[in-house]
Amino acid sequence: MAPTEHAFNGYPPAASSPEELGAAPATDKIEEAWQRCRQLLLCLPPMQGSIKHERAWGIEESLEQFQCLMRQHELQTTLGQSHVAVKKLRGRFCRLHAEDVATAAKKAEPSTASESLLEVRQATQRLRLALKLQSITARHSEEKTQAMEEEIKKSNAEMISLREAIEDVINEGGPPLAGPYGTGRAEVGSNRKIFYCSDCRVGGHGQRFCRYLLKRPNWRIYPSEKWFEDRNGQVSHCPLGKKAVDFTDETYFSRIAMHIKGRIWLEDKRKLYEFVPDLMPYTFVIQNRQWVGEVPSTPPADAPPWPWFLKETDRNWGTSVVCCASAEECLQKAKDDATYVVQKHIPDPLLYYNGEKCHIKRPGICDAMLSWPTVQSAFGLHE
């Protein structure tokens, strides 16, 4: 049987003597066997799983991820066994070569004793190296297997948690679907110990808020599902079974609403410029990769370089800000079916003492009262 065939069954050759393998391998034969094993190892993929467990927000997503992790575990386990089998095969070749060299050295003439001793030392060193590499590969394969099993455990625990959440909410362990504040058995109080959130993929910061809430020990994920699809192919989601949860970005099913009436004047960058133009840099608009309204003028040839900022109008937290060298570059980097504001950097920015730029954020809060309370930020600014 050829050495390459043994790389995939996990077992070295059954032969245990030079007579069974043929002629005793010489130095050039062991070099050839070493290089063949090396080339075979280079043909094998690395023992590294590319799929890691990620938080799932729906039943189908969780099941699909579990299946992918199980399939990866199966493939990587077979691959690890192949790596170890090749290293074992190479170690067996080296052992047989060392035994043949030692036997030849015992029968060597006194005139060639020094050369025979050198060959024995080289064969011994090669054998030690092969055994060391075999041990390292076996340990590496075991560690990778354990790491993949941990990912599978996370996915399995997640599916159990989703099932428990469904059972609890179905048994009226969640909040009421609708009603004025303070009504319903499941409002916040001593009767509630576990709270649920769902990502209905409305966009914005819904999933971000869910991730923050899940840092609390008494919050759990409640899975979402497809709700309906409009004529344009836009899919809307809702909590599984159209149940209410404590927080979701689909306000109708959420006990806590994340959307405030009139919020567009603060979230949409175009509206913000219309609202307070005296506090904002002069703003241009790109929609569907076309200028809307006024077009930035072409700067003179001798004008110094100055940065421009390209921002999507409905994104926050700096997640879509792109710095460009010119207004033309902003237009080139804009995407189809998206709306942007384009602003040139102000000429005299507020800098820190070491020349670095900083941002000042103003937090605010709005509760159920009709008036705005006074809120003070860390910078001493008031609303």
Short mmCIF file of C-alpha atoms in Angstrom, two decimals:
data_model
loop_
_atom_site.label_atom_id
_atom_site.label_comp_id
_atom_site.label_asym_id
_atom_site.label_seq_id
_atom_site.Cartn_x
_atom_site.Cartn_y
_atom_site.Cartn_z
CA MET A 1 0.00 0.00 0.00
CA ALA A 2 1.34 3.45 -0.90
CA PRO A 3 2.18 5.94 1.91
CA THR A 4 -0.42 8.41 0.64
CA GLU A 5 -3.19 5.89 1.24
CA HIS A 6 -2.28 5.56 4.91
CA ALA A 7 -2.70 9.29 5.46
CA PHE A 8 -6.46 8.91 5.45
CA ASN A 9 -7.08 5.71 7.40
CA GLY A 10 -5.18 6.68 10.55
CA TYR A 11 -2.92 3.58 10.63
CA PRO A 12 0.77 3.08 9.71
CA PRO A 13 1.88 0.14 7.54
CA ALA A 14 1.52 -3.27 9.10
CA ALA A 15 5.05 -4.30 8.01
CA SER A 16 7.54 -4.37 10.89
CA SER A 17 10.79 -5.59 9.31
CA PRO A 18 12.99 -4.61 6.38
CA GLU A 19 12.24 -7.95 4.73
CA GLU A 20 8.54 -7.14 4.65
CA LEU A 21 9.20 -3.67 3.25
CA GLY A 22 11.81 -4.81 0.77
CA ALA A 23 15.40 -3.66 0.80
CA ALA A 24 16.63 -1.70 3.80
CA PRO A 25 16.09 2.02 3.11
CA ALA A 26 19.25 4.00 2.45
CA THR A 27 19.80 7.69 3.28
CA ASP A 28 18.44 8.82 -0.07
CA LYS A 29 15.35 6.65 0.44
CA ILE A 30 14.54 8.15 3.84
CA GLU A 31 15.04 11.63 2.38
CA GLU A 32 12.60 10.76 -0.36
CA ALA A 33 10.07 9.40 2.16
CA TRP A 34 10.48 12.53 4.32
CA GLN A 35 9.85 14.84 1.37
CA ARG A 36 6.84 12.84 0.19
CA CYS A 37 5.27 13.09 3.63
CA ARG A 38 6.01 16.80 3.66
CA GLN A 39 4.35 17.30 0.28
CA LEU A 40 1.36 15.30 1.44
CA LEU A 41 1.00 17.54 4.51
CA LEU A 42 1.13 20.61 2.30
CA CYS A 43 -1.79 19.23 0.29
CA LEU A 44 -3.96 18.89 3.40
CA PRO A 45 -6.04 21.92 4.53
CA PRO A 46 -5.04 23.47 7.86
CA MET A 47 -6.64 22.29 11.08
CA GLN A 48 -8.57 25.49 11.67
CA GLY A 49 -12.35 25.81 11.73
CA SER A 50 -13.63 28.98 10.10
CA ILE A 51 -17.15 28.88 11.60
CA LYS A 52 -17.52 30.29 15.09
CA HIS A 53 -20.68 30.47 17.14
CA GLU A 54 -22.52 33.76 16.80
CA ARG A 55 -25.66 34.89 18.55
CA ALA A 56 -28.78 33.78 16.66
CA TRP A 57 -32.01 35.76 16.72
CA GLY A 58 -34.31 33.13 15.19
CA ILE A 59 -35.04 29.41 15.33
CA GLU A 60 -34.04 28.69 11.72
CA GLU A 61 -30.85 30.71 12.08
CA SER A 62 -29.92 28.81 15.27
CA LEU A 63 -30.62 25.39 13.71
CA GLU A 64 -28.67 26.23 10.57
CA GLN A 65 -25.70 27.38 12.62
CA PHE A 66 -25.79 24.19 14.72
CA GLN A 67 -25.79 22.04 11.59
CA CYS A 68 -22.84 23.99 10.15
CA LEU A 69 -20.87 23.57 13.37
CA MET A 70 -21.57 19.83 13.47
CA ARG A 71 -20.52 19.43 9.84
CA GLN A 72 -17.37 21.42 10.47
CA HIS A 73 -16.57 19.28 13.52
CA GLU A 74 -16.91 16.13 11.43
CA LEU A 75 -14.67 17.43 8.63
CA GLN A 76 -12.05 18.91 10.94
CA THR A 77 -11.89 15.73 13.03
CA THR A 78 -11.22 13.65 9.89
CA LEU A 79 -8.69 16.22 8.75
CA GLY A 80 -6.92 16.16 12.12
CA GLN A 81 -6.72 12.37 11.99
CA SER A 82 -5.17 12.63 8.52
CA HIS A 83 -2.50 15.06 9.75
CA VAL A 84 -1.66 12.78 12.67
CA ALA A 85 -1.60 9.69 10.40
CA VAL A 86 0.92 11.29 8.04
CA LYS A 87 3.14 12.26 10.98
CA LYS A 88 2.92 8.70 12.34
CA LEU A 89 3.83 7.30 8.94
CA ARG A 90 6.85 9.58 8.73
CA GLY A 91 7.89 8.59 12.24
CA ARG A 92 7.67 4.90 11.28
CA PHE A 93 9.87 5.47 8.25
CA CYS A 94 12.41 7.24 10.43
CA ARG A 95 12.33 4.45 13.02
CA LEU A 96 12.95 1.75 10.40
CA HIS A 97 15.75 3.82 8.91
CA ALA A 98 17.37 4.26 12.36
CA GLU A 99 17.14 0.52 13.03
CA ASP A 100 18.76 -0.30 9.66
CA VAL A 101 21.55 2.23 10.23
CA ALA A 102 22.20 0.85 13.73
CA THR A 103 22.35 -2.72 12.39
CA ALA A 104 24.72 -1.66 9.62
CA ALA A 105 26.93 0.17 12.12
CA LYS A 106 27.35 -2.99 14.21
CA LYS A 107 28.61 -4.86 11.15
CA ALA A 108 30.78 -2.02 9.88
CA GLU A 109 34.53 -2.40 9.46
CA PRO A 110 36.80 -0.46 11.85
CA SER A 111 37.91 1.75 8.97
CA THR A 112 34.32 3.01 8.43
CA ALA A 113 33.28 3.12 12.09
CA SER A 114 33.36 6.94 12.29
CA GLU A 115 31.15 7.31 9.22
CA SER A 116 28.72 4.72 10.55
CA LEU A 117 28.57 6.51 13.90
CA LEU A 118 27.74 9.81 12.15
CA GLU A 119 24.93 8.14 10.21
CA VAL A 120 23.55 6.70 13.46
CA ARG A 121 23.53 10.16 15.07
CA GLN A 122 21.80 11.73 12.07
CA ALA A 123 19.19 8.96 11.93
CA THR A 124 18.57 9.32 15.68
CA GLN A 125 18.13 13.09 15.38
CA ARG A 126 15.71 12.66 12.50
CA LEU A 127 13.72 10.10 14.49
CA ARG A 128 13.53 12.40 17.52
CA LEU A 129 12.32 15.26 15.33
CA ALA A 130 9.67 13.08 13.67
CA LEU A 131 8.37 11.87 17.04
CA LYS A 132 8.33 15.42 18.39
CA LEU A 133 6.36 16.69 15.38
CA GLN A 134 3.98 13.75 15.71
CA SER A 135 3.32 14.63 19.36
CA ILE A 136 2.79 18.32 18.55
CA THR A 137 0.36 17.52 15.74
CA ALA A 138 -1.63 15.11 17.90
CA ARG A 139 -1.91 17.70 20.67
CA HIS A 140 -2.84 20.42 18.16
CA SER A 141 -5.55 18.20 16.65
CA GLU A 142 -6.97 17.47 20.10
CA GLU A 143 -7.04 21.17 21.01
CA LYS A 144 -8.85 22.05 17.79
CA THR A 145 -11.38 19.30 18.41
CA GLN A 146 -12.03 20.57 21.92
CA ALA A 147 -12.43 24.15 20.64
CA MET A 148 -15.02 23.07 18.06
CA GLU A 149 -16.88 21.06 20.70
CA GLU A 150 -17.06 24.20 22.84
CA GLU A 151 -18.62 26.10 19.93
CA ILE A 152 -21.17 23.29 19.52
CA LYS A 153 -21.97 23.47 23.25
CA LYS A 154 -22.64 27.21 22.93
CA SER A 155 -24.97 26.61 20.00
CA ASN A 156 -26.77 23.80 21.83
CA ALA A 157 -27.20 25.94 24.96
CA GLU A 158 -28.58 28.74 22.78
CA MET A 159 -31.23 26.46 21.25
CA ILE A 160 -32.23 25.30 24.73
CA SER A 161 -32.55 28.92 25.86
CA LEU A 162 -34.71 29.79 22.85
CA ARG A 163 -36.98 26.81 23.52
CA GLU A 164 -37.35 27.82 27.18
CA ALA A 165 -38.14 31.41 26.15
CA ILE A 166 -40.86 30.23 23.75
CA GLU A 167 -42.43 28.02 26.41
CA ASP A 168 -42.38 30.82 28.98
CA VAL A 169 -43.90 33.46 26.67
CA ILE A 170 -46.55 31.04 25.37
CA ASN A 171 -47.54 30.36 28.98
CA GLU A 172 -48.11 34.12 29.44
CA GLY A 173 -44.76 34.79 31.01
CA GLY A 174 -44.17 37.80 28.79
CA PRO A 175 -45.60 41.33 28.72
CA PRO A 176 -49.07 42.19 27.35
CA LEU A 177 -49.35 42.95 23.66
CA ALA A 178 -50.99 46.35 24.05
CA GLY A 179 -52.56 48.64 26.61
CA PRO A 180 -51.80 51.81 28.57
CA TYR A 181 -48.87 52.04 30.93
CA GLY A 182 -49.38 50.17 34.19
CA THR A 183 -51.95 47.67 32.92
CA GLY A 184 -51.47 43.95 32.50
CA ARG A 185 -50.21 41.16 34.71
CA ALA A 186 -46.79 41.09 33.09
CA GLU A 187 -45.70 44.70 33.68
CA VAL A 188 -42.39 45.29 35.42
CA GLY A 189 -42.69 44.30 39.07
CA SER A 190 -42.06 41.54 41.52
CA ASN A 191 -43.99 39.09 39.33
CA ARG A 192 -41.40 39.36 36.53
CA LYS A 193 -37.93 37.86 36.88
CA ILE A 194 -37.01 37.21 33.24
CA PHE A 195 -37.36 39.75 30.42
CA TYR A 196 -37.23 39.15 26.67
CA CYS A 197 -35.96 41.03 23.62
CA SER A 198 -36.21 40.28 19.89
CA ASP A 199 -34.40 41.58 16.85
CA CYS A 200 -37.05 42.17 14.17
CA ARG A 201 -34.47 43.64 11.77
CA VAL A 202 -36.20 46.97 11.35
CA GLY A 203 -32.80 48.64 11.15
CA GLY A 204 -31.14 51.37 13.13
CA HIS A 205 -30.00 50.52 16.64
CA GLY A 206 -32.53 47.82 17.53
CA GLN A 207 -30.05 44.96 17.58
CA ARG A 208 -27.48 47.14 19.35
CA PHE A 209 -29.95 47.82 22.18
CA CYS A 210 -30.76 44.11 22.39
CA ARG A 211 -27.08 43.29 22.80
CA TYR A 212 -26.80 45.81 25.62
CA LEU A 213 -29.88 44.44 27.38
CA LEU A 214 -28.56 40.87 27.07
CA LYS A 215 -25.56 41.87 29.18
CA ARG A 216 -27.98 41.92 32.10
CA PRO A 217 -28.37 38.48 33.76
CA ASN A 218 -32.19 38.49 33.67
CA TRP A 219 -32.64 39.21 29.94
CA ARG A 220 -33.10 36.50 27.29
CA ILE A 221 -33.56 36.33 23.52
CA TYR A 222 -37.03 35.58 22.19
CA PRO A 223 -36.78 34.40 18.56
CA SER A 224 -38.23 36.36 15.67
CA GLU A 225 -39.84 35.10 12.46
CA LYS A 226 -41.03 36.40 9.09
CA TRP A 227 -44.18 38.48 9.48
CA PHE A 228 -45.08 39.49 5.92
CA GLU A 229 -43.54 40.59 2.64
CA ASP A 230 -44.73 43.63 0.71
CA ARG A 231 -45.06 44.00 -3.06
CA ASN A 232 -41.50 45.33 -3.32
CA GLY A 233 -40.05 42.23 -1.67
CA GLN A 234 -39.34 43.97 1.63
CA VAL A 235 -39.63 41.40 4.44
CA SER A 236 -40.89 42.41 7.88
CA HIS A 237 -40.30 40.33 10.98
CA CYS A 238 -42.05 39.96 14.31
CA PRO A 239 -41.52 37.96 17.52
CA LEU A 240 -42.36 34.28 17.04
CA GLY A 241 -46.11 33.73 17.14
CA LYS A 242 -46.69 37.51 17.11
CA LYS A 243 -46.11 37.57 20.85
CA ALA A 244 -45.23 40.71 22.77
CA VAL A 245 -41.76 41.06 24.32
CA ASP A 246 -40.20 43.60 26.61
CA PHE A 247 -38.11 45.16 23.86
CA THR A 248 -37.96 44.87 20.08
CA ASP A 249 -37.42 47.32 17.26
CA GLU A 250 -40.89 46.49 15.89
CA THR A 251 -42.72 48.90 18.21
CA TYR A 252 -46.16 47.25 17.98
CA PHE A 253 -44.84 44.12 19.78
CA SER A 254 -42.59 45.95 22.26
CA ARG A 255 -43.42 46.94 25.82
CA ILE A 256 -40.65 49.53 25.61
CA ALA A 257 -40.77 51.70 22.49
CA MET A 258 -37.43 52.82 21.07
CA HIS A 259 -38.98 55.29 18.61
CA ILE A 260 -40.10 58.79 19.61
CA LYS A 261 -42.49 60.82 17.49
CA GLY A 262 -40.56 63.40 15.48
CA ARG A 263 -37.26 61.60 15.91
CA ILE A 264 -36.50 62.04 12.20
CA TRP A 265 -35.47 65.63 12.91
CA LEU A 266 -32.61 64.32 15.02
CA GLU A 267 -31.74 61.08 13.19
CA ASP A 268 -31.89 62.16 9.54
CA LYS A 269 -28.78 64.20 8.74
CA ARG A 270 -30.65 66.21 6.08
CA LYS A 271 -33.36 67.21 8.56
CA LEU A 272 -30.75 68.07 11.17
CA TYR A 273 -29.18 70.59 8.80
CA GLU A 274 -32.60 72.14 8.12
CA PHE A 275 -33.24 72.24 11.86
CA VAL A 276 -30.03 73.96 12.99
CA PRO A 277 -28.12 75.16 9.89
CA ASP A 278 -26.19 77.69 11.97
CA LEU A 279 -24.66 74.87 14.03
CA MET A 280 -23.86 72.50 11.14
CA PRO A 281 -21.23 72.62 8.38
CA TYR A 282 -22.61 73.53 4.96
CA THR A 283 -24.27 70.32 3.78
CA PHE A 284 -24.72 68.84 0.29
CA VAL A 285 -26.87 65.80 -0.57
CA ILE A 286 -26.19 62.73 -2.74
CA GLN A 287 -29.05 60.37 -3.62
CA ASN A 288 -28.70 57.36 -5.92
CA ARG A 289 -25.18 58.55 -6.78
CA GLN A 290 -26.50 61.92 -8.01
CA TRP A 291 -26.22 65.38 -6.46
CA VAL A 292 -29.55 66.67 -5.14
CA GLY A 293 -29.91 70.46 -5.10
CA GLU A 294 -26.73 72.50 -4.92
CA VAL A 295 -23.51 70.95 -6.28
CA PRO A 296 -20.17 71.68 -4.58
CA SER A 297 -18.01 74.07 -6.58
CA THR A 298 -14.73 72.92 -8.05
CA PRO A 299 -11.83 74.22 -5.91
CA PRO A 300 -8.98 76.18 -7.54
CA ALA A 301 -5.96 74.25 -8.74
CA ASP A 302 -3.71 75.83 -6.11
CA ALA A 303 -6.14 75.21 -3.21
CA PRO A 304 -4.63 73.23 -0.32
CA PRO A 305 -6.03 69.70 0.24
CA TRP A 306 -8.90 69.51 2.68
CA PRO A 307 -10.93 66.49 3.90
CA TRP A 308 -14.58 65.90 3.04
CA PHE A 309 -16.96 63.60 4.94
CA LEU A 310 -19.51 61.29 3.35
CA LYS A 311 -22.28 60.13 5.71
CA GLU A 312 -25.41 58.05 5.20
CA THR A 313 -28.40 60.05 6.39
CA ASP A 314 -30.01 57.26 8.46
CA ARG A 315 -26.91 55.90 10.18
CA ASN A 316 -25.47 56.91 13.54
CA TRP A 317 -22.52 56.23 15.82
CA GLY A 318 -20.11 56.93 12.99
CA THR A 319 -20.84 53.56 11.36
CA SER A 320 -21.00 54.96 7.82
CA VAL A 321 -18.67 57.97 7.89
CA VAL A 322 -16.11 57.94 5.07
CA CYS A 323 -13.32 60.49 4.78
CA CYS A 324 -12.52 61.61 1.22
CA ALA A 325 -10.09 63.99 -0.41
CA SER A 326 -12.71 65.84 -2.48
CA ALA A 327 -16.40 66.15 -3.20
CA GLU A 328 -15.90 64.20 -6.45
CA GLU A 329 -14.45 61.29 -4.49
CA CYS A 330 -17.51 61.35 -2.20
CA LEU A 331 -19.74 60.96 -5.26
CA GLN A 332 -17.63 58.05 -6.52
CA LYS A 333 -17.80 56.20 -3.18
CA ALA A 334 -21.56 56.66 -2.78
CA LYS A 335 -23.69 53.52 -3.26
CA ASP A 336 -26.85 53.03 -5.27
CA ASP A 337 -30.21 53.25 -3.46
CA ALA A 338 -28.66 55.25 -0.61
CA THR A 339 -28.84 58.86 0.52
CA TYR A 340 -25.84 60.73 1.88
CA VAL A 341 -24.92 64.12 3.24
CA VAL A 342 -21.55 65.55 2.21
CA GLN A 343 -19.75 68.05 4.40
CA LYS A 344 -16.40 69.76 4.06
CA HIS A 345 -14.29 69.78 7.21
CA ILE A 346 -14.55 73.10 9.06
CA PRO A 347 -11.43 75.29 8.66
CA ASP A 348 -10.69 75.82 12.38
CA PRO A 349 -11.69 72.68 14.34
CA LEU A 350 -11.60 72.38 18.11
CA LEU A 351 -8.47 70.38 18.92
CA TYR A 352 -7.05 68.88 22.08
CA TYR A 353 -3.80 70.31 23.49
CA ASN A 354 -1.73 67.74 21.56
CA GLY A 355 -3.43 68.49 18.24
CA GLU A 356 -5.89 65.59 18.28
CA LYS A 357 -9.56 66.04 17.42
CA CYS A 358 -12.24 65.07 19.90
CA HIS A 359 -16.05 64.83 19.90
CA ILE A 360 -18.47 66.06 22.54
CA LYS A 361 -21.59 63.95 23.01
CA ARG A 362 -24.69 65.35 24.71
CA PRO A 363 -26.84 62.64 26.34
CA GLY A 364 -30.55 63.30 26.89
CA ILE A 365 -33.50 61.43 28.32
CA CYS A 366 -37.24 61.59 27.74
CA ASP A 367 -39.79 59.89 29.96
CA ALA A 368 -43.58 59.68 29.99
CA MET A 369 -43.98 63.25 31.27
CA LEU A 370 -45.09 66.00 28.93
CA SER A 371 -42.15 68.26 29.81
CA TRP A 372 -38.45 67.73 29.22
CA PRO A 373 -36.43 67.24 32.41
CA THR A 374 -33.09 68.96 32.79
CA VAL A 375 -30.18 66.66 32.05
CA GLN A 376 -26.54 67.48 32.65
CA SER A 377 -23.79 65.73 30.73
CA ALA A 378 -20.24 65.01 31.81
CA PHE A 379 -19.14 68.18 30.04
CA GLY A 380 -21.52 70.41 32.00
CA LEU A 381 -23.84 71.13 29.07
CA HIS A 382 -27.55 71.51 29.75
CA GLU A 383 -30.71 70.83 27.79
#
